[in-house]
JSON list of C-alpha atoms in Angstrom, two decimals:
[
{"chain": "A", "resi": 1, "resn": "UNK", "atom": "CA", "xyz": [89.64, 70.19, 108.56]},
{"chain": "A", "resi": 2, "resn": "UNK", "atom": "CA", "xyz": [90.36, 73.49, 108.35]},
{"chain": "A", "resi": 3, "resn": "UNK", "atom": "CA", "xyz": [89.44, 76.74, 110.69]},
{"chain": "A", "resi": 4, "resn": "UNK", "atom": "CA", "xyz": [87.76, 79.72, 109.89]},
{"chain": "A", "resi": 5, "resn": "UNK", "atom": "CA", "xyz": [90.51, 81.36, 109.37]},
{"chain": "A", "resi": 6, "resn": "UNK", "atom": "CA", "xyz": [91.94, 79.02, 106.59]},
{"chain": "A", "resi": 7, "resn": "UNK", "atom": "CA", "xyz": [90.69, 78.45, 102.84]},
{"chain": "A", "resi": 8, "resn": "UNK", "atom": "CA", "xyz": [90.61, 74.86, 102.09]},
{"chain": "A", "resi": 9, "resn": "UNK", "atom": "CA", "xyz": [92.08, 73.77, 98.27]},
{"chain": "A", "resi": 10, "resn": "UNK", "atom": "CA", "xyz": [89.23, 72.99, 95.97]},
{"chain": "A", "resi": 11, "resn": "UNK", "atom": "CA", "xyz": [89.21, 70.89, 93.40]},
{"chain": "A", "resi": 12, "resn": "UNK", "atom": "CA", "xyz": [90.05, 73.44, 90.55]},
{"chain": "A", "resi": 13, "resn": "UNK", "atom": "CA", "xyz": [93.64, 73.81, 92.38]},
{"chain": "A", "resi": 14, "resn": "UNK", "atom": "CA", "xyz": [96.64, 71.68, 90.90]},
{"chain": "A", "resi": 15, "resn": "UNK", "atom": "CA", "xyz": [96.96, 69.72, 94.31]},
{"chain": "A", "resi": 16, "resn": "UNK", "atom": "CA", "xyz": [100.22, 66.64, 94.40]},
{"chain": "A", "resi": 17, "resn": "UNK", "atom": "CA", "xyz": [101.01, 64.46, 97.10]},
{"chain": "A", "resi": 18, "resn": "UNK", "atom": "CA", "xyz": [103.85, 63.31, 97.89]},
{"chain": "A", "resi": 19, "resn": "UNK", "atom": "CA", "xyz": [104.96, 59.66, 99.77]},
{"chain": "A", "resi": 20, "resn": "UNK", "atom": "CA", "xyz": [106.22, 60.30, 103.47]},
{"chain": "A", "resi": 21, "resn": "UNK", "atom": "CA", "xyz": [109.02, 58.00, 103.36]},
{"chain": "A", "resi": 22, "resn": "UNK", "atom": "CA", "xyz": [108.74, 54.69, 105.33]},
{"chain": "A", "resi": 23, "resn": "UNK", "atom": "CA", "xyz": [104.54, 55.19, 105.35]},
{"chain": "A", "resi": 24, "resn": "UNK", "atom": "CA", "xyz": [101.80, 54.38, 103.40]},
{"chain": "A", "resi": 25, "resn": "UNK", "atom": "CA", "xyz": [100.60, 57.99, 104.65]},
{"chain": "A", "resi": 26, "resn": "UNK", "atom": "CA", "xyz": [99.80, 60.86, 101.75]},
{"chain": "A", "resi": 27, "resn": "UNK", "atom": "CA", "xyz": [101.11, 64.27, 102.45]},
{"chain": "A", "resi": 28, "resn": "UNK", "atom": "CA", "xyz": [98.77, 66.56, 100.36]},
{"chain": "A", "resi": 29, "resn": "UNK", "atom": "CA", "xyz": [101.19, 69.22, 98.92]},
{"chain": "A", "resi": 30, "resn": "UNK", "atom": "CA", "xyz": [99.10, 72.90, 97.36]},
{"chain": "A", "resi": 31, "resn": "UNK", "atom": "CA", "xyz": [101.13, 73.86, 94.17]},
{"chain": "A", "resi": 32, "resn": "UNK", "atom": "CA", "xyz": [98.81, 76.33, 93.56]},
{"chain": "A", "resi": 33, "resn": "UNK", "atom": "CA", "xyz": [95.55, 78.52, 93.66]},
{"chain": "A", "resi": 34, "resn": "UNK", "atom": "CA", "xyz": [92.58, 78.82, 91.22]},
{"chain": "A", "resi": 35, "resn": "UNK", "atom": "CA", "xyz": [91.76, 82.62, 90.31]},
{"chain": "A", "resi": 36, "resn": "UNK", "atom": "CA", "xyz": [88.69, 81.74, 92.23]},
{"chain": "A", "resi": 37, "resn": "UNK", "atom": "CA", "xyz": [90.39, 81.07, 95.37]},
{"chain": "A", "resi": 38, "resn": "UNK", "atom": "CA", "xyz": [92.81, 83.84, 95.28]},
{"chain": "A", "resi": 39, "resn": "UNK", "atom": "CA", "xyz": [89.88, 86.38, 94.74]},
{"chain": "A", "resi": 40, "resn": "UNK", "atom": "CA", "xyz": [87.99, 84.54, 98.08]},
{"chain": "A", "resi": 41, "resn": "UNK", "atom": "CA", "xyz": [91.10, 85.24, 99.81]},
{"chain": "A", "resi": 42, "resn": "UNK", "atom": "CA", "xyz": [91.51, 88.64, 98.92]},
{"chain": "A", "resi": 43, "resn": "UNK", "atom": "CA", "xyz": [87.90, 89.32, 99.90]},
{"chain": "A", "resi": 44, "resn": "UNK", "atom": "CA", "xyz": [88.27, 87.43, 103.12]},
{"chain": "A", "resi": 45, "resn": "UNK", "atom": "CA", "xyz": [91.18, 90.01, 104.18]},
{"chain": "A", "resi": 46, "resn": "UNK", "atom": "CA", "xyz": [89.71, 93.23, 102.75]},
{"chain": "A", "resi": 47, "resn": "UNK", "atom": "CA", "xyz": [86.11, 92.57, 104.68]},
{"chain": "A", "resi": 48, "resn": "UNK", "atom": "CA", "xyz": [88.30, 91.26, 108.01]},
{"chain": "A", "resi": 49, "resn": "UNK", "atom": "CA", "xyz": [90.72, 94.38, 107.83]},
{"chain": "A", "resi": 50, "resn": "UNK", "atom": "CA", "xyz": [87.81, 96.92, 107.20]},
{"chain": "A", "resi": 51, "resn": "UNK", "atom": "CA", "xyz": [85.79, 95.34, 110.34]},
{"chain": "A", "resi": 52, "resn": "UNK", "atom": "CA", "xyz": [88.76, 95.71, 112.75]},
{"chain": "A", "resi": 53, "resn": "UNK", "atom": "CA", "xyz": [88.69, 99.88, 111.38]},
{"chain": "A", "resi": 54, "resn": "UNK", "atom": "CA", "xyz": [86.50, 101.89, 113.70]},
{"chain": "A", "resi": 55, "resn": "UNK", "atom": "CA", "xyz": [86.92, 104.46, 110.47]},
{"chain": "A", "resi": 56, "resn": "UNK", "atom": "CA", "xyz": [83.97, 104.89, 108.47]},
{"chain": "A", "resi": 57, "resn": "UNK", "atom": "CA", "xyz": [84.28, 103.74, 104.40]},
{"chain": "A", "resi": 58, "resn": "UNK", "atom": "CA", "xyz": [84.49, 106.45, 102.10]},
{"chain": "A", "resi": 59, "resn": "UNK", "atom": "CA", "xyz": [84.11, 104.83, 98.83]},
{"chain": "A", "resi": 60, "resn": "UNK", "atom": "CA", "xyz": [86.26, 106.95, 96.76]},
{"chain": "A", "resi": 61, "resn": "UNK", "atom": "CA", "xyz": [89.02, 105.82, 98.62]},
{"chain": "A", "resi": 62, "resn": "UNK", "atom": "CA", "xyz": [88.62, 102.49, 98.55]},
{"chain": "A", "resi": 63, "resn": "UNK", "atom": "CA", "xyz": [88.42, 103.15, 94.36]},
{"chain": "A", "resi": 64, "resn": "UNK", "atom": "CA", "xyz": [91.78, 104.95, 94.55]},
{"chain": "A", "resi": 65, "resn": "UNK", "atom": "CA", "xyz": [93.40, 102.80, 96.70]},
{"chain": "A", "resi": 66, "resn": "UNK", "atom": "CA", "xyz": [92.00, 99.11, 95.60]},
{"chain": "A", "resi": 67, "resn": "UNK", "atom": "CA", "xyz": [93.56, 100.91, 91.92]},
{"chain": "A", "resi": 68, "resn": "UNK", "atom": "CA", "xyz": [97.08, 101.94, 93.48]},
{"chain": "A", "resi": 69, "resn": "UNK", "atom": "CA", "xyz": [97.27, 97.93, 95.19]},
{"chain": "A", "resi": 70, "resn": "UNK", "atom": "CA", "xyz": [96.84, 96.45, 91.46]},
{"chain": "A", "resi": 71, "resn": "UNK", "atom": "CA", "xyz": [99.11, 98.90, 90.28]},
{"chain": "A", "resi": 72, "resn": "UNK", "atom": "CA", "xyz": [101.61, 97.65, 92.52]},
{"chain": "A", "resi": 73, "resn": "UNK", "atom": "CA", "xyz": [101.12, 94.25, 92.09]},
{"chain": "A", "resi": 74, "resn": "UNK", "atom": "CA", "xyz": [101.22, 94.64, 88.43]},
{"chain": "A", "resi": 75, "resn": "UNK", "atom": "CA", "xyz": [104.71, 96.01, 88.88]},
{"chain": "A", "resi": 76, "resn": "UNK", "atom": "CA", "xyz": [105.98, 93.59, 91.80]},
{"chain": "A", "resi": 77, "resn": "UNK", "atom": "CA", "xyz": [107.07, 97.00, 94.03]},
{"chain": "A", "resi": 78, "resn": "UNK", "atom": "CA", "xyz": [105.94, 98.97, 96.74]},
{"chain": "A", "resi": 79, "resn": "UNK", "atom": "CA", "xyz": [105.66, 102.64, 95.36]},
{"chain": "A", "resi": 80, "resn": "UNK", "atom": "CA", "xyz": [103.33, 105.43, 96.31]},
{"chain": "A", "resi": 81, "resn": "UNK", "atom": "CA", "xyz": [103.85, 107.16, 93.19]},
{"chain": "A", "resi": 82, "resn": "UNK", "atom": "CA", "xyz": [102.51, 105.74, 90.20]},
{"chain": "A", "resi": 83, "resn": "UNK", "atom": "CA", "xyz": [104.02, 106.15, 86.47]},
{"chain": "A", "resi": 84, "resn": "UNK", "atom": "CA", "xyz": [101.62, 106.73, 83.28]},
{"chain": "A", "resi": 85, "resn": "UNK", "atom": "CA", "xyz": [103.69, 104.65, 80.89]},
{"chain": "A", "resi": 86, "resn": "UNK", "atom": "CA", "xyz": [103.24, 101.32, 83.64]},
{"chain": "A", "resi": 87, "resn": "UNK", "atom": "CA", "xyz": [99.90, 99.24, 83.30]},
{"chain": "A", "resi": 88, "resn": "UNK", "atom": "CA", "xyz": [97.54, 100.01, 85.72]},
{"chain": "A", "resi": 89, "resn": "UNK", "atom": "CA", "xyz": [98.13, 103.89, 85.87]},
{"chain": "A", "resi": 90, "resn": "UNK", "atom": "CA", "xyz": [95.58, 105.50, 87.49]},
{"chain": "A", "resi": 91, "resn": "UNK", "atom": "CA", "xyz": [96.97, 108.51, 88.93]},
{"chain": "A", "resi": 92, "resn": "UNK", "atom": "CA", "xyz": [100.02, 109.75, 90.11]},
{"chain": "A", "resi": 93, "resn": "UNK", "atom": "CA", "xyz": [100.32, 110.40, 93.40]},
{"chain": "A", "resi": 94, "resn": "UNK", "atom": "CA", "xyz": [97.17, 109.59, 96.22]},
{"chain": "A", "resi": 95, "resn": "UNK", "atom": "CA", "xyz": [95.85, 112.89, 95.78]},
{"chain": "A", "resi": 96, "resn": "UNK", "atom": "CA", "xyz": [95.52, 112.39, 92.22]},
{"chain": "A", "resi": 97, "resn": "UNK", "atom": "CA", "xyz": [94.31, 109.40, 92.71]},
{"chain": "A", "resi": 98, "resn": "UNK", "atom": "CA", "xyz": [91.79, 110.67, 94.66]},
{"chain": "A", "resi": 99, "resn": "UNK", "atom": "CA", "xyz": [90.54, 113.36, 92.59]},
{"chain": "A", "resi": 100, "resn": "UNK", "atom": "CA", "xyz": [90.18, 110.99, 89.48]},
{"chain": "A", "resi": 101, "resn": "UNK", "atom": "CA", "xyz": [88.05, 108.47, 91.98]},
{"chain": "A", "resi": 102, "resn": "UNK", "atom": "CA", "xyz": [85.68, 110.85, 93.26]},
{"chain": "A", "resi": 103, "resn": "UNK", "atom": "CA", "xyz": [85.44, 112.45, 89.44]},
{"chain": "A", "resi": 104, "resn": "UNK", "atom": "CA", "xyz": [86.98, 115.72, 90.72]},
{"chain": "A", "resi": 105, "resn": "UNK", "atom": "CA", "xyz": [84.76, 116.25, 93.83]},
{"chain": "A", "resi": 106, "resn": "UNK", "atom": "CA", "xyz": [87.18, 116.32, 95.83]},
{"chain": "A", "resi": 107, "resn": "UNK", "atom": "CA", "xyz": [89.08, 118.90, 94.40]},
{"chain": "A", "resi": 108, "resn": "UNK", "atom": "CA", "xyz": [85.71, 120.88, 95.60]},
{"chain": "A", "resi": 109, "resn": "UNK", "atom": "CA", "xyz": [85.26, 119.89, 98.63]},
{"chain": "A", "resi": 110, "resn": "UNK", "atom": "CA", "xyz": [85.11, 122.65, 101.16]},
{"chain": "A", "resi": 111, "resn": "UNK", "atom": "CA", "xyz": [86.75, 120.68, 103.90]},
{"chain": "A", "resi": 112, "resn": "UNK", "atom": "CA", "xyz": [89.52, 119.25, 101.88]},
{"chain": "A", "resi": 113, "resn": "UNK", "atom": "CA", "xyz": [91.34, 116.55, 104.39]},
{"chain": "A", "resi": 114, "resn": "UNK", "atom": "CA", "xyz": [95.05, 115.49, 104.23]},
{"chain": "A", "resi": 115, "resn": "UNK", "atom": "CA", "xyz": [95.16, 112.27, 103.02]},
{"chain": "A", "resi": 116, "resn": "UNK", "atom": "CA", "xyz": [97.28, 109.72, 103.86]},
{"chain": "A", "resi": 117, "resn": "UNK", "atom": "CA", "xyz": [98.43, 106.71, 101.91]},
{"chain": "A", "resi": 118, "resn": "UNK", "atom": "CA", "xyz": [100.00, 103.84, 103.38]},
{"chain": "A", "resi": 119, "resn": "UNK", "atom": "CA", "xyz": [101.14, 100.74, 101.35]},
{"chain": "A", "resi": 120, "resn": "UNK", "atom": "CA", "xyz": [102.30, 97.54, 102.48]},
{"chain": "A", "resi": 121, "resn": "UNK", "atom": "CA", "xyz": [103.31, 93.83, 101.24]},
{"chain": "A", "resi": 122, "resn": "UNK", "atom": "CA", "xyz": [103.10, 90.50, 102.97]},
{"chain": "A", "resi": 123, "resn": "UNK", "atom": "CA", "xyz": [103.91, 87.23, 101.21]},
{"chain": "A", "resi": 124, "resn": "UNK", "atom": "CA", "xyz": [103.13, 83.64, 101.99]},
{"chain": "A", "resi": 125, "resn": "UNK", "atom": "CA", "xyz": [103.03, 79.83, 101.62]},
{"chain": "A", "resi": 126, "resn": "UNK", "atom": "CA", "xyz": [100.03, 78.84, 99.99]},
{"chain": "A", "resi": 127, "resn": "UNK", "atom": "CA", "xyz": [100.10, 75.82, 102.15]},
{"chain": "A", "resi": 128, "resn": "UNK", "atom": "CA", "xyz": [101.03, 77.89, 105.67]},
{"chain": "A", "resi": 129, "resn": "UNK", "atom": "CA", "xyz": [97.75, 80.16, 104.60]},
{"chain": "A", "resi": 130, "resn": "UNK", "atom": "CA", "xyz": [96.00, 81.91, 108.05]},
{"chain": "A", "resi": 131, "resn": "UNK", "atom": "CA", "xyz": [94.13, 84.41, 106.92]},
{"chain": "A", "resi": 132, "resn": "UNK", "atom": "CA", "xyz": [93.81, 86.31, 110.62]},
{"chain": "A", "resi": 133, "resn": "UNK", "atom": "CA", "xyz": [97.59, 85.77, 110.97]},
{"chain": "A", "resi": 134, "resn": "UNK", "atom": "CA", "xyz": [97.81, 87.72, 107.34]},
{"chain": "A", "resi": 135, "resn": "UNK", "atom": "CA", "xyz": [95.11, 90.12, 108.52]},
{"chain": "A", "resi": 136, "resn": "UNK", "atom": "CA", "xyz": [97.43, 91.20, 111.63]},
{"chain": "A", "resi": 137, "resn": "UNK", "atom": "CA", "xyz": [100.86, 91.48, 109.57]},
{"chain": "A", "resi": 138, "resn": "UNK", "atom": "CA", "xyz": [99.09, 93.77, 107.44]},
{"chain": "A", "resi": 139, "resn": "UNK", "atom": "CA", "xyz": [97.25, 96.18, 109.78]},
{"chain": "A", "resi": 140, "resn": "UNK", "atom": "CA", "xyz": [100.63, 95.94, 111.60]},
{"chain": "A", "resi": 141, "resn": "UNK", "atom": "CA", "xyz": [102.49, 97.31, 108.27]},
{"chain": "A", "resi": 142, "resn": "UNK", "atom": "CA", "xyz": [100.19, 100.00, 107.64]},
{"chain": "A", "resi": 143, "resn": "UNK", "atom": "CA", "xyz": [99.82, 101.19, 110.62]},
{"chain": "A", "resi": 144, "resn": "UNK", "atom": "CA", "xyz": [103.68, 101.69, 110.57]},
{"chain": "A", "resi": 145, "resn": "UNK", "atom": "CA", "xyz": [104.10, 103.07, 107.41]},
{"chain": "A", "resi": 146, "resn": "UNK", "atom": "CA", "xyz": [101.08, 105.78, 107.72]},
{"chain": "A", "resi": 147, "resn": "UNK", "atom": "CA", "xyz": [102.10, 109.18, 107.26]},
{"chain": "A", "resi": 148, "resn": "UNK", "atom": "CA", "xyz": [99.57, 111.03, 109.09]},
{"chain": "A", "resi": 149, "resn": "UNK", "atom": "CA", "xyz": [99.24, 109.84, 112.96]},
{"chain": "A", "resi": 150, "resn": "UNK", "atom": "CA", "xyz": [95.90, 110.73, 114.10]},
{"chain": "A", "resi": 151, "resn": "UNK", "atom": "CA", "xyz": [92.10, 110.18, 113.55]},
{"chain": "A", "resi": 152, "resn": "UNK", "atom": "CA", "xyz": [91.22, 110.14, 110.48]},
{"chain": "A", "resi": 153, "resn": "UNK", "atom": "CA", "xyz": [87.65, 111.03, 109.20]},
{"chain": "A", "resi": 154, "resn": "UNK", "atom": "CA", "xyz": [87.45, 107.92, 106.65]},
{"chain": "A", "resi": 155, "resn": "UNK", "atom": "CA", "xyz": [89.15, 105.40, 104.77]},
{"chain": "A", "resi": 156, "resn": "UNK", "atom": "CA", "xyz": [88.98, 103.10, 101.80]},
{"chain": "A", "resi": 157, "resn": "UNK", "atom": "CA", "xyz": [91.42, 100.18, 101.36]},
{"chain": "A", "resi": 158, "resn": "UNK", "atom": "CA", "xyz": [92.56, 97.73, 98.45]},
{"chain": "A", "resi": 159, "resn": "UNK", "atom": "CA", "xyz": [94.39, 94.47, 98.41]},
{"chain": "A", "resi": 160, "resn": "UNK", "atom": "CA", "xyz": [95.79, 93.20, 95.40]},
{"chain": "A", "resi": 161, "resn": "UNK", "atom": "CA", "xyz": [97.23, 89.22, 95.59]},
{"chain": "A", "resi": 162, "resn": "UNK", "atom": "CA", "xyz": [99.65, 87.87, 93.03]},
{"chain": "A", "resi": 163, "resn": "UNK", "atom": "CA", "xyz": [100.36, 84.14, 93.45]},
{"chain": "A", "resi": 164, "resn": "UNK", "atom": "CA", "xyz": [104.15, 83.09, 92.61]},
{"chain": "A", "resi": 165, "resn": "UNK", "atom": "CA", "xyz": [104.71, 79.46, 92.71]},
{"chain": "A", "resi": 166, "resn": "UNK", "atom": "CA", "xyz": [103.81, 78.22, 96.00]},
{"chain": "A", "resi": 167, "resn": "UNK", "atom": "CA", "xyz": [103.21, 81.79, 97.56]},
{"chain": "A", "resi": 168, "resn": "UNK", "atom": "CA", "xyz": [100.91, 84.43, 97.33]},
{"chain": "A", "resi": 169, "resn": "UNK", "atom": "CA", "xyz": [102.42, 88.07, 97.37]},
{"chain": "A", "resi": 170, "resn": "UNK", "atom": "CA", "xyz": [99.22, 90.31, 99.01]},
{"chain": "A", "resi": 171, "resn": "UNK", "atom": "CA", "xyz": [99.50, 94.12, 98.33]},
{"chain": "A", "resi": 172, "resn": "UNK", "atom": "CA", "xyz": [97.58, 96.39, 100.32]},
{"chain": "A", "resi": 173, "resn": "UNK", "atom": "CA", "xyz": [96.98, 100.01, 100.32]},
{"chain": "A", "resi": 174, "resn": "UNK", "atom": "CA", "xyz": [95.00, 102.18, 103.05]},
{"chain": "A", "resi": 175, "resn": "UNK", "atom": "CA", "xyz": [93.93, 105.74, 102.17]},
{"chain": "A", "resi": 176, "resn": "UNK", "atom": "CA", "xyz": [92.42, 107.63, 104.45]},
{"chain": "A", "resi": 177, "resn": "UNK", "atom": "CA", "xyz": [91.97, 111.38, 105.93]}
]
């Protein structure tokens, strides 16, 4: 039975199992995960990372940056700059990005706030899935790879999560100011 921290198969997953040799015992083997699933997991992180943030939301910047994380799972890479001719353009560069998200207010703002984008990528075995272990490599990775050190004002964040074969590749993006 599985923890809290786990996501169980369900039936719409195309589940195998395989014959331990020299038992009548079933190993259960996950070949993969339903869209449904994958979207419960993605979910699961994004609300477990935002309650470990002592940040306030700013929901702008979750727009811009759940759009960069699809952008960069759409291309398989880790990129902070974004290209118009690749699917999933949005803008850019984060303060593009940002501008197109808030519809240009923040271009307006009168306390205009460095931002700072960091990006990160974790993959994993469907089968090894622990979503608190997945939720601490990734707070780990963008904490590392922020640009700005400091205390920021607010944040939004986006996780994108590809599944290849028996993995899922998770990309997440935290901007923030």
């Amino acid at each position: 039975s599985p923890s809290g921290n786990e996501l169980a198969p369900t039936d719409n997953s195309v589940v195998n199992f395989e014959l331990v040799k020299g038992s009548t015992e079933k190993k259960k083997i996950v070949k993969r995960m339903s869209v449904i699933e994958i979207e419960q997991t993605r979910s699961k992180l994004l609300e477990m990372i935002k309650s470990n943030s002592a940040v306030p939301e700013n929901k702008a910047m979750e727009k811009a940056a759940m759009n960069h994380a699809r952008y960069m799972a759409n291309l398989k890479t880790l990129t902070h700059n974004e290209n118009k001719y690749h699917p999933g353009f949005y803008g850019e560069t984060e303060m593009k990005r940002m501008m197109k998200a808030s519809l240009g207010l923040y271009f307006f703002s009168q306390n205009k706030i460095q931002l700072s984008e960091s990006i990160a990528s974790v993959k994993t075995e469907i089968e090894d899935l622990d979503i608190s272990e997945l939720v601490s490599a990734i707070t780990s990775d963008l904490d590392s790879n922020a640009k700005i050190k400091g205390n920021p004002v607010s944040a939004g964040y986006g996780i994108s999560i590809i599944q290849i074969k028996t993995q899922l590749k998770i990309y997440a993006v935290r901007l923030e100011g």
